[in-house]
PDB file of C-alpha atoms in Angstrom:
ATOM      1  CA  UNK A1131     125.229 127.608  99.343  1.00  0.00           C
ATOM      2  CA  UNK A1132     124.368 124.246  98.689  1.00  0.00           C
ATOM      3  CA  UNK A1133     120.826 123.452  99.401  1.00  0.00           C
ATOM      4  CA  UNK A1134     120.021 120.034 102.181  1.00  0.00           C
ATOM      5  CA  UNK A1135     118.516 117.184 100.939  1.00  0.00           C
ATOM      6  CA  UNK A1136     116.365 116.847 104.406  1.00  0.00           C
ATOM      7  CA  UNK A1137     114.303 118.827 106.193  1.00  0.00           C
ATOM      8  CA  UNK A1138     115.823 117.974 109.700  1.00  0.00           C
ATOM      9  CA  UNK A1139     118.826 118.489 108.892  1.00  0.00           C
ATOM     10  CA  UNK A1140     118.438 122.525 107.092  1.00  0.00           C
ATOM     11  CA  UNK A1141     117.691 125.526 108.862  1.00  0.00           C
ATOM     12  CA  UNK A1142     115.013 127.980 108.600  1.00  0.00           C
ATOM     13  CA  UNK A1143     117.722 130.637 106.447  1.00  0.00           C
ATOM     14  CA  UNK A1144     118.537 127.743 104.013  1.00  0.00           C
ATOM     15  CA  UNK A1145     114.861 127.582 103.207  1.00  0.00           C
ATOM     16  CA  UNK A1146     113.965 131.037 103.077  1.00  0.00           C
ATOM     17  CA  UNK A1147     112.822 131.567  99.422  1.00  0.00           C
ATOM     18  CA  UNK A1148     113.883 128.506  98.429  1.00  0.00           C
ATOM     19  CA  UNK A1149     110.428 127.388  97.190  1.00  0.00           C
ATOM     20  CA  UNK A1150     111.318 123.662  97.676  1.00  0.00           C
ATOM     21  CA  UNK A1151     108.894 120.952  96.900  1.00  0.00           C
ATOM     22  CA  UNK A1152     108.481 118.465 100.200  1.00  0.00           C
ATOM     23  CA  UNK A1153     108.383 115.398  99.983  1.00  0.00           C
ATOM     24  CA  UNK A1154     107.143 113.361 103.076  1.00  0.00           C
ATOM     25  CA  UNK A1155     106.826 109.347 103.381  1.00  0.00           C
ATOM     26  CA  UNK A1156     103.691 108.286 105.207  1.00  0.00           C
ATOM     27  CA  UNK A1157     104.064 104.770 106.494  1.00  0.00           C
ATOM     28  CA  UNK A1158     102.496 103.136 109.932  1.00  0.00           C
ATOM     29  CA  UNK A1159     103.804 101.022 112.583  1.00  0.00           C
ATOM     30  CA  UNK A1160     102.000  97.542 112.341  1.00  0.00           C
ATOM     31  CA  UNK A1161     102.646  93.647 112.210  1.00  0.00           C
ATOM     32  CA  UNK A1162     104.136  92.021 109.367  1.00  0.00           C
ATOM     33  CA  UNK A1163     104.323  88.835 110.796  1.00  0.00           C
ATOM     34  CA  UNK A1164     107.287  87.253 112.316  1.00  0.00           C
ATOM     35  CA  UNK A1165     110.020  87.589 110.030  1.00  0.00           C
ATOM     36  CA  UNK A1166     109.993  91.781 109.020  1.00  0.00           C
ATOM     37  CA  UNK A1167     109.885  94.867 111.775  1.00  0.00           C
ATOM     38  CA  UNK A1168     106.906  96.922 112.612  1.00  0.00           C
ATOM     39  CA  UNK A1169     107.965 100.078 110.890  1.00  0.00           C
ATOM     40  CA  UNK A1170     108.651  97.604 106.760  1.00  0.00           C
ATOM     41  CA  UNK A1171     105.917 100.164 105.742  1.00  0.00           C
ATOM     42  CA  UNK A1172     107.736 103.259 106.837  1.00  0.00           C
ATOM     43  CA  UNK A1173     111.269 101.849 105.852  1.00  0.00           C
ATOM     44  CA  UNK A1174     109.787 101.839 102.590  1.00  0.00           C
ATOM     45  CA  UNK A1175     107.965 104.729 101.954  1.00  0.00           C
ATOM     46  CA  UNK A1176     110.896 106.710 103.185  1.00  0.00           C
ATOM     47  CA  UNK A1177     113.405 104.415 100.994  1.00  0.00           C
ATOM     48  CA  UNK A1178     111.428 105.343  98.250  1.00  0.00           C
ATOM     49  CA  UNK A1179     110.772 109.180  98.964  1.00  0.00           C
ATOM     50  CA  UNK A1180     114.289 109.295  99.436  1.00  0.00           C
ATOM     51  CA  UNK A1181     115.530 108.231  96.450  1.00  0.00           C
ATOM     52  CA  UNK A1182     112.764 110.498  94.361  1.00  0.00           C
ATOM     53  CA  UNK A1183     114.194 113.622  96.070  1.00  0.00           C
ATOM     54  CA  UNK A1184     117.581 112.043  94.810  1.00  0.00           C
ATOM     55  CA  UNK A1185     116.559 111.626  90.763  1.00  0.00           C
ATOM     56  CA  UNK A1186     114.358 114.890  90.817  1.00  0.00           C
ATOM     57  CA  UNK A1187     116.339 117.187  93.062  1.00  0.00           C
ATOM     58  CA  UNK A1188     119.486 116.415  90.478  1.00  0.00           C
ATOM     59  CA  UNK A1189     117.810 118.265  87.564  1.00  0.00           C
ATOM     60  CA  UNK A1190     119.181 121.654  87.170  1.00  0.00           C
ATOM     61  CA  UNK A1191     115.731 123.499  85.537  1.00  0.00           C
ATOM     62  CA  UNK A1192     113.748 122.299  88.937  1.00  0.00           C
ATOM     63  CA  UNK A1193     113.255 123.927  92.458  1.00  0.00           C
ATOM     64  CA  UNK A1194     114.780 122.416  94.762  1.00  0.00           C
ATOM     65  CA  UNK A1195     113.363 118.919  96.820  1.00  0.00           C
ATOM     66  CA  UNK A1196     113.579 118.493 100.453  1.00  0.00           C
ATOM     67  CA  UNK A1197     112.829 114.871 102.034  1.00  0.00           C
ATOM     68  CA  UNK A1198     110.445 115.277 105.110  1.00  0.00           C
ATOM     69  CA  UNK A1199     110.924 113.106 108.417  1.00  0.00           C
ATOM     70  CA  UNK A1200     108.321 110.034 107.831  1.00  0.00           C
ATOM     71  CA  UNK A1201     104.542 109.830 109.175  1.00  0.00           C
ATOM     72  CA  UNK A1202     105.052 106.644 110.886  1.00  0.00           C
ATOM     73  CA  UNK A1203     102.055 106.326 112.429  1.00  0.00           C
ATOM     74  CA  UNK A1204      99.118 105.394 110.012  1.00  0.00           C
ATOM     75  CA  UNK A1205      95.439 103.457 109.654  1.00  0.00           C
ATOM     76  CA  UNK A1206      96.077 100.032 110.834  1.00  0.00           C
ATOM     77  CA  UNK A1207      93.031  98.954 112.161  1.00  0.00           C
ATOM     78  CA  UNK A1208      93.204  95.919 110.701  1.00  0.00           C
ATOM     79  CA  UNK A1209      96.212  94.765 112.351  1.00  0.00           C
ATOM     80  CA  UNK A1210      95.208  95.610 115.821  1.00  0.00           C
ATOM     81  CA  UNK A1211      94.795  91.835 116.750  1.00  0.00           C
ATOM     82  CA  UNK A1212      98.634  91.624 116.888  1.00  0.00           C
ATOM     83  CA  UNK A1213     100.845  92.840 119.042  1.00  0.00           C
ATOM     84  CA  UNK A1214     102.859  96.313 118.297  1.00  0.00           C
ATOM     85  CA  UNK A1215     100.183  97.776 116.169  1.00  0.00           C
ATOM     86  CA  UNK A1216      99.600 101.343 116.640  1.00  0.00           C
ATOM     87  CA  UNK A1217      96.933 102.615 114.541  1.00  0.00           C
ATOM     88  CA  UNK A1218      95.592 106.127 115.089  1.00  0.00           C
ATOM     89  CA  UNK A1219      92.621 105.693 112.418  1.00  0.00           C
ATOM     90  CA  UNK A1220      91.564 107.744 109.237  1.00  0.00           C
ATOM     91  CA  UNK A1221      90.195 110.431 110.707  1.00  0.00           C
ATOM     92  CA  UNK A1222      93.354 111.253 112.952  1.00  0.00           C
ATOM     93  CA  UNK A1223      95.481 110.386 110.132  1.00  0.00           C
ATOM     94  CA  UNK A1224      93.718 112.957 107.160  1.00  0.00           C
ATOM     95  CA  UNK A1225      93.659 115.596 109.956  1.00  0.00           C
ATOM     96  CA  UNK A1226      97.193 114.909 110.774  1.00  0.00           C
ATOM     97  CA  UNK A1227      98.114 115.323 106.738  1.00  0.00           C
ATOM     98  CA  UNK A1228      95.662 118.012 106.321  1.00  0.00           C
ATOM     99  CA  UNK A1229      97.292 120.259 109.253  1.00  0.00           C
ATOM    100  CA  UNK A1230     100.878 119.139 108.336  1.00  0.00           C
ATOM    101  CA  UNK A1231     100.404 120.563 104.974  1.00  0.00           C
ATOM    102  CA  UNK A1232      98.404 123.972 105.561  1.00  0.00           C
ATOM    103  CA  UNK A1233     101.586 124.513 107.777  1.00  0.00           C
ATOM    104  CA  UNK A1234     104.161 123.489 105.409  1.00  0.00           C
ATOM    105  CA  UNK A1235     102.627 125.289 102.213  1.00  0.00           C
ATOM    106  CA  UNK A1236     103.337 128.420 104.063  1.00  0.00           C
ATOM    107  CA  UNK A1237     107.126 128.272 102.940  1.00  0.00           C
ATOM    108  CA  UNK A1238     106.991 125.172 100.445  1.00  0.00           C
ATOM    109  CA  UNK A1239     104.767 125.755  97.583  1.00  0.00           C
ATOM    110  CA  UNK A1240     104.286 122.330  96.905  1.00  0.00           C
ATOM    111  CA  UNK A1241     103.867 119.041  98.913  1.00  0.00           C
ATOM    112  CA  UNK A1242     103.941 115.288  97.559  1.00  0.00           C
ATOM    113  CA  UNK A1243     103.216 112.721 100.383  1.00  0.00           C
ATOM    114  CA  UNK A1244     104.671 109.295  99.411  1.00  0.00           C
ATOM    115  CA  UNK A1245     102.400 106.252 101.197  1.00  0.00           C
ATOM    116  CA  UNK A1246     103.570 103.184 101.888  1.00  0.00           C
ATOM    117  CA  UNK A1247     100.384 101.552 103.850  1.00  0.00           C
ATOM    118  CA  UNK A1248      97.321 100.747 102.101  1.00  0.00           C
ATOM    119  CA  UNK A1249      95.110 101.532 104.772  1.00  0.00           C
ATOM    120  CA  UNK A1250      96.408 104.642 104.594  1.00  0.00           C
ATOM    121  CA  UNK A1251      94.436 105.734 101.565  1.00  0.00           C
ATOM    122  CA  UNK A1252      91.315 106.899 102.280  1.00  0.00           C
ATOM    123  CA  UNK A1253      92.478 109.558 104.718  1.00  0.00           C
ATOM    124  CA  UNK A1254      94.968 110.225 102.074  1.00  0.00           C
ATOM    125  CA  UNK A1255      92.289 110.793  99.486  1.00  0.00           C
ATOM    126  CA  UNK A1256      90.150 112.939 102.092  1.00  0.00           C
ATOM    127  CA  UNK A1257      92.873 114.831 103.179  1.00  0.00           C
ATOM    128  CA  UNK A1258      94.523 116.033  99.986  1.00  0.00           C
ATOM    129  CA  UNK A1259      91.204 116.700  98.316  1.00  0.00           C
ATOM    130  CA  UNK A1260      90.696 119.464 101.001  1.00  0.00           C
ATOM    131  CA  UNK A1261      94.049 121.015 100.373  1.00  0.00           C
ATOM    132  CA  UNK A1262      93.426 120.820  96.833  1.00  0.00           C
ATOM    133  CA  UNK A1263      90.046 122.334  97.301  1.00  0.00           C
ATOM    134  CA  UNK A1264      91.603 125.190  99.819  1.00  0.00           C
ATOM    135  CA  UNK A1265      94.221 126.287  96.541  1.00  0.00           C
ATOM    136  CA  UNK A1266      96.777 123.680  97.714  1.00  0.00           C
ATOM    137  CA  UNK A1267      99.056 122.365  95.572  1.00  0.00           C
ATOM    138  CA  UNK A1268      99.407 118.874  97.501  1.00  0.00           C
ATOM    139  CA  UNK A1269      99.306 115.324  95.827  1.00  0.00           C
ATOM    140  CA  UNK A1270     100.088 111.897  97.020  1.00  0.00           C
ATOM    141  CA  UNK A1271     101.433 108.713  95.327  1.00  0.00           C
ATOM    142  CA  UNK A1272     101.639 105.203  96.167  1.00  0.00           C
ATOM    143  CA  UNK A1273     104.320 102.488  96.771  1.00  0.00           C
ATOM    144  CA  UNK A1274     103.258 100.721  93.966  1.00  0.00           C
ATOM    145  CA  UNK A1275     104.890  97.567  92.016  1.00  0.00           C
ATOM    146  CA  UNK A1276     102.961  95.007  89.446  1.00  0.00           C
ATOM    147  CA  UNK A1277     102.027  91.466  90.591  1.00  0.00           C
ATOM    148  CA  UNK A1278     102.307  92.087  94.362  1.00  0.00           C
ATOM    149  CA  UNK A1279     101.800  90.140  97.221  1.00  0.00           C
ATOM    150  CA  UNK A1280      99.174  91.286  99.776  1.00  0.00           C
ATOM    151  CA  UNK A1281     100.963  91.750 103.028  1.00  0.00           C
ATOM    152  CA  UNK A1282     104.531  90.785 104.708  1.00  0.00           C
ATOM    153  CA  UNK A1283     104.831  88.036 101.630  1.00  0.00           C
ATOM    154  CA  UNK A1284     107.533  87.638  98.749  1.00  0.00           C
ATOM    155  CA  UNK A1285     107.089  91.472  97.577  1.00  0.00           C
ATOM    156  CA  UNK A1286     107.822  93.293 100.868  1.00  0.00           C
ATOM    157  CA  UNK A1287     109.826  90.582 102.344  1.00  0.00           C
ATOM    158  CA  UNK A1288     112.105  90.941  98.757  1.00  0.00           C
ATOM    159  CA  UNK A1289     112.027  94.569  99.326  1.00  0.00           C
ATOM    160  CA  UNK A1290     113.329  94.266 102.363  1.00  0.00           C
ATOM    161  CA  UNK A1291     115.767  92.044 102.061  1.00  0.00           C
ATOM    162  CA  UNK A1292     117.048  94.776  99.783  1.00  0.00           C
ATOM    163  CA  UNK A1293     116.951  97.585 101.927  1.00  0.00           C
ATOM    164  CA  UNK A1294     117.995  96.458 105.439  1.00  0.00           C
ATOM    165  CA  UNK A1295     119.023  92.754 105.376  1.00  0.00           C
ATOM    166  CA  UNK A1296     119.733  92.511 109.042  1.00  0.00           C
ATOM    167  CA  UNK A1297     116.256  93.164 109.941  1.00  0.00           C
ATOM    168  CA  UNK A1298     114.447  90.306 108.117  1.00  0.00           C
ATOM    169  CA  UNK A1299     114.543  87.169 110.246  1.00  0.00           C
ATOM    170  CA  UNK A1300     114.503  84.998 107.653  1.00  0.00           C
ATOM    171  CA  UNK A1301     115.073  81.643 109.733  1.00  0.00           C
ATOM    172  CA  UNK A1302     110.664  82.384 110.736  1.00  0.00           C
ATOM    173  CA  UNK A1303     109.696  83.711 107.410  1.00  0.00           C
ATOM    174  CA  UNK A1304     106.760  80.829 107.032  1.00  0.00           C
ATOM    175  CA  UNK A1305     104.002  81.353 104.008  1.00  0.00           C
ATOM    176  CA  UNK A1306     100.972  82.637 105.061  1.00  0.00           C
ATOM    177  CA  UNK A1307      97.102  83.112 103.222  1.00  0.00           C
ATOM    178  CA  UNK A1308      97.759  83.177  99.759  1.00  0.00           C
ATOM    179  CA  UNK A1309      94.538  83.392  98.328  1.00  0.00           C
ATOM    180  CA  UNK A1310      93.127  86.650  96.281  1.00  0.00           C
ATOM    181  CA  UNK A1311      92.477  89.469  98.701  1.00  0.00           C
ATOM    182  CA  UNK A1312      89.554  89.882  97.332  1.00  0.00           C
ATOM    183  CA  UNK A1313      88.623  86.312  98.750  1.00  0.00           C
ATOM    184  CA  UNK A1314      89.801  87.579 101.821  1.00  0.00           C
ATOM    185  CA  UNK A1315      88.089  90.748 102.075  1.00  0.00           C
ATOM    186  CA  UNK A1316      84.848  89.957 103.728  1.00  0.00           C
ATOM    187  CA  UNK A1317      86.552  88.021 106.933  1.00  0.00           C
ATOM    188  CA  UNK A1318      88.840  90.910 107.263  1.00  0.00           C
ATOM    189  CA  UNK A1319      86.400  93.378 107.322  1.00  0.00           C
ATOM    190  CA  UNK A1320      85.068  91.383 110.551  1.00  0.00           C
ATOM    191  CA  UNK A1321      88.077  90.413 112.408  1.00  0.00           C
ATOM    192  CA  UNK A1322      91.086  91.837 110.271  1.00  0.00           C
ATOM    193  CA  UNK A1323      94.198  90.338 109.352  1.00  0.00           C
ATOM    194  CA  UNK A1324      94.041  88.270 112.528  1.00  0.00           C
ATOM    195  CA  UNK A1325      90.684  86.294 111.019  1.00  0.00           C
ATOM    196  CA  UNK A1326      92.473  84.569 108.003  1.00  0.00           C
ATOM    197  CA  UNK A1327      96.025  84.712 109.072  1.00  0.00           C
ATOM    198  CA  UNK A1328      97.108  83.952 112.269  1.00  0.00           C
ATOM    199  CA  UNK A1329     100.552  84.472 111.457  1.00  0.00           C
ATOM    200  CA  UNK A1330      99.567  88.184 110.375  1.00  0.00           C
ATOM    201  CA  UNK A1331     101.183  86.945 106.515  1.00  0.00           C
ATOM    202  CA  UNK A1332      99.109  87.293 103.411  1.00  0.00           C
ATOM    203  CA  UNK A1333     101.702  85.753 100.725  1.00  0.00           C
ATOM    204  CA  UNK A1334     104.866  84.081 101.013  1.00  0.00           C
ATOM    205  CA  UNK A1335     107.499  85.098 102.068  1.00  0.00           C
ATOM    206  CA  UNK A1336     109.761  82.195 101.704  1.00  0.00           C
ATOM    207  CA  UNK A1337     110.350  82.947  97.805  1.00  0.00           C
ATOM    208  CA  UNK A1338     111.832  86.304  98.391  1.00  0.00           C
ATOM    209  CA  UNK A1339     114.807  87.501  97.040  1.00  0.00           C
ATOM    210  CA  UNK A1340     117.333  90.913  97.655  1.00  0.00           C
ATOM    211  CA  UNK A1341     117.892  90.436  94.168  1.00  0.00           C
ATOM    212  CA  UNK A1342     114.050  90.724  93.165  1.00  0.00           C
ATOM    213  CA  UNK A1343     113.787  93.015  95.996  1.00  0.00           C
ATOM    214  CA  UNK A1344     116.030  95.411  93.982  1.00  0.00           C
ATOM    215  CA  UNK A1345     113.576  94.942  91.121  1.00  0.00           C
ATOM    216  CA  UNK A1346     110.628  95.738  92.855  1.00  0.00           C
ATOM    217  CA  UNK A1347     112.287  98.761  94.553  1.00  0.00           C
ATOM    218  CA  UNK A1348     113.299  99.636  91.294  1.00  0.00           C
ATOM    219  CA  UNK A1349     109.829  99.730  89.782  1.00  0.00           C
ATOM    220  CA  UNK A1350     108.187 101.599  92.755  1.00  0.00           C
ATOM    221  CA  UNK A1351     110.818 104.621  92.356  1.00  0.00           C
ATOM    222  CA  UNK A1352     110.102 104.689  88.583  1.00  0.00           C
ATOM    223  CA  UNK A1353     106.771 104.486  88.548  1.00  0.00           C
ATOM    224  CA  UNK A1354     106.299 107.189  91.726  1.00  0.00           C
ATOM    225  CA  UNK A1355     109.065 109.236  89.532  1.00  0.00           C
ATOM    226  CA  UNK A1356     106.831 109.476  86.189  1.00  0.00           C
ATOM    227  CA  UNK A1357     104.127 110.306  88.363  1.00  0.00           C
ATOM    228  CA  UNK A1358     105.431 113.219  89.971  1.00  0.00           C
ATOM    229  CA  UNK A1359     107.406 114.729  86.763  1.00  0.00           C
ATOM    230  CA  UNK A1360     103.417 114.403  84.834  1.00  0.00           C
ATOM    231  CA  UNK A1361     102.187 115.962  87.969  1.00  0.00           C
ATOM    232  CA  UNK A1362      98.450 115.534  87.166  1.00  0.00           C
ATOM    233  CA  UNK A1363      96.602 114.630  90.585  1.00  0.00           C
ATOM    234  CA  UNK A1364      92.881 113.491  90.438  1.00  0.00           C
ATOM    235  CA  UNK A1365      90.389 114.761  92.280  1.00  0.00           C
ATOM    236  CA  UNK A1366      90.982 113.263  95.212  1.00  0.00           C
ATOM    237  CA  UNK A1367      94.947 114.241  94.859  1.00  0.00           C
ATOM    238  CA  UNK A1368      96.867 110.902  93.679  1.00  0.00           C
ATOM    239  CA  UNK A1369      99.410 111.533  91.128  1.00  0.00           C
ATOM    240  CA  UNK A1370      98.235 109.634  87.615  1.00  0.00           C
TER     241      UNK A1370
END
């Protein structure tokens, strides 16, 4: 019997002691300005989760790995001044991951979520520090790729470009506050993204690429991938 590659799309016999290790994107649904969709954070994660349960699931010595709808809700707050934000918060969020996984760790041993939202983190961090604390073996890892823009700039704009092309508009794609984020960080802990960018763009955009979107994509499944094969989570779960 060949084993599925997605949890949506195997049934309950398929996975009966099959001892898989899931694998579920965590995104949110949030502005990134006016050129890239609501749901670039989820498109990601789940690219990305995707193509880890595609490298790791094709070595023979391994249990099997099983790709997990996406989390698409997340912790925007700070992008609640624009319109189609949905943010349910950190607390919702880690109880959300928390309960997901005490349910899923009945039948899969193992659980890796795979974020692609930075405000995502701390319930991350909360969440799979309890499961690791209740004998859990759950861990998270991040999107991650060096010398990256803030938010709905030249990284994620190149990324997707590379990923779904026909989404980008690329005829508004207009740069947006480029300075450090740590410059930015005070005013947006005020009035979020909305109180240094009013076009909800931290970076630019305008330089990106599909062909350095493909580079960055690149990076973030290799560096997610050497995570999970060390497998050594810290204390608050995140894969080293």
């Amino acid at each position: 019997m060949v084993f599925p590659r997605e949890l949506g799309n195997a049934t309950s016999r398929q996975l009966h002691d099959a001892s898989p290790t899931l694998v579920v994107p965590v995104g949110s649904t949030e502005q990134h300005g006016p050129h890239l969709p609501l749901d670039t954070d989820t498109r990601i994660a789940s690219a990305v989760a995707d193509a880890l349960v595609g490298r790791l699931g094709g070595r023979p010595t391994d249990s099997p790995w099983l790709l997990a709808p996406a989390i698409a809700y997340g912790a925007s707050g700070e992008h609640e001044g624009f319109a189609g934000t949905i943010s349910i918060g950190t607390p919702a969020l880690a109880k959300l991951l928390v309960e997901f996984a005490r349910s899923a760790c009945r039948w899969a041993p193992r659980v890796l979520y795979v974020n692609g939202h930075g405000g995502n983190v701390a319930a991350l961090r909360d969440a799979v520090a309890l499961l690791r604390h209740e004998g859990r073996d759950a861990a998270w890892c991040p999107c991650v790729s060096s010398n990256a823009d803030a938010h709905a700039g030249h990284t994620e704009t190149s990324v997707l470009l590379h990923l779904s092309p026909g989404v980008v508009r690329q005829n508004e794609t207009v740069a947006g506050n480029r300075a450090p984020l740590a410059e930015l960080m005070p005013d947006m802990l005020r009035g979020g993204v909305a109180a240094v960018s009013s076009l909800g763009v931290l970076g630019d955009p305008t330089t990106a690429t599909a062909d350095e979107g493909r580079k960055i994509f690149a990076e973030m499944v290799d560096a997610c991938a050497l995570r999970v094969i060390r497998w050594t989570p810290d204390r608050e779960g995140m894969l080293r």
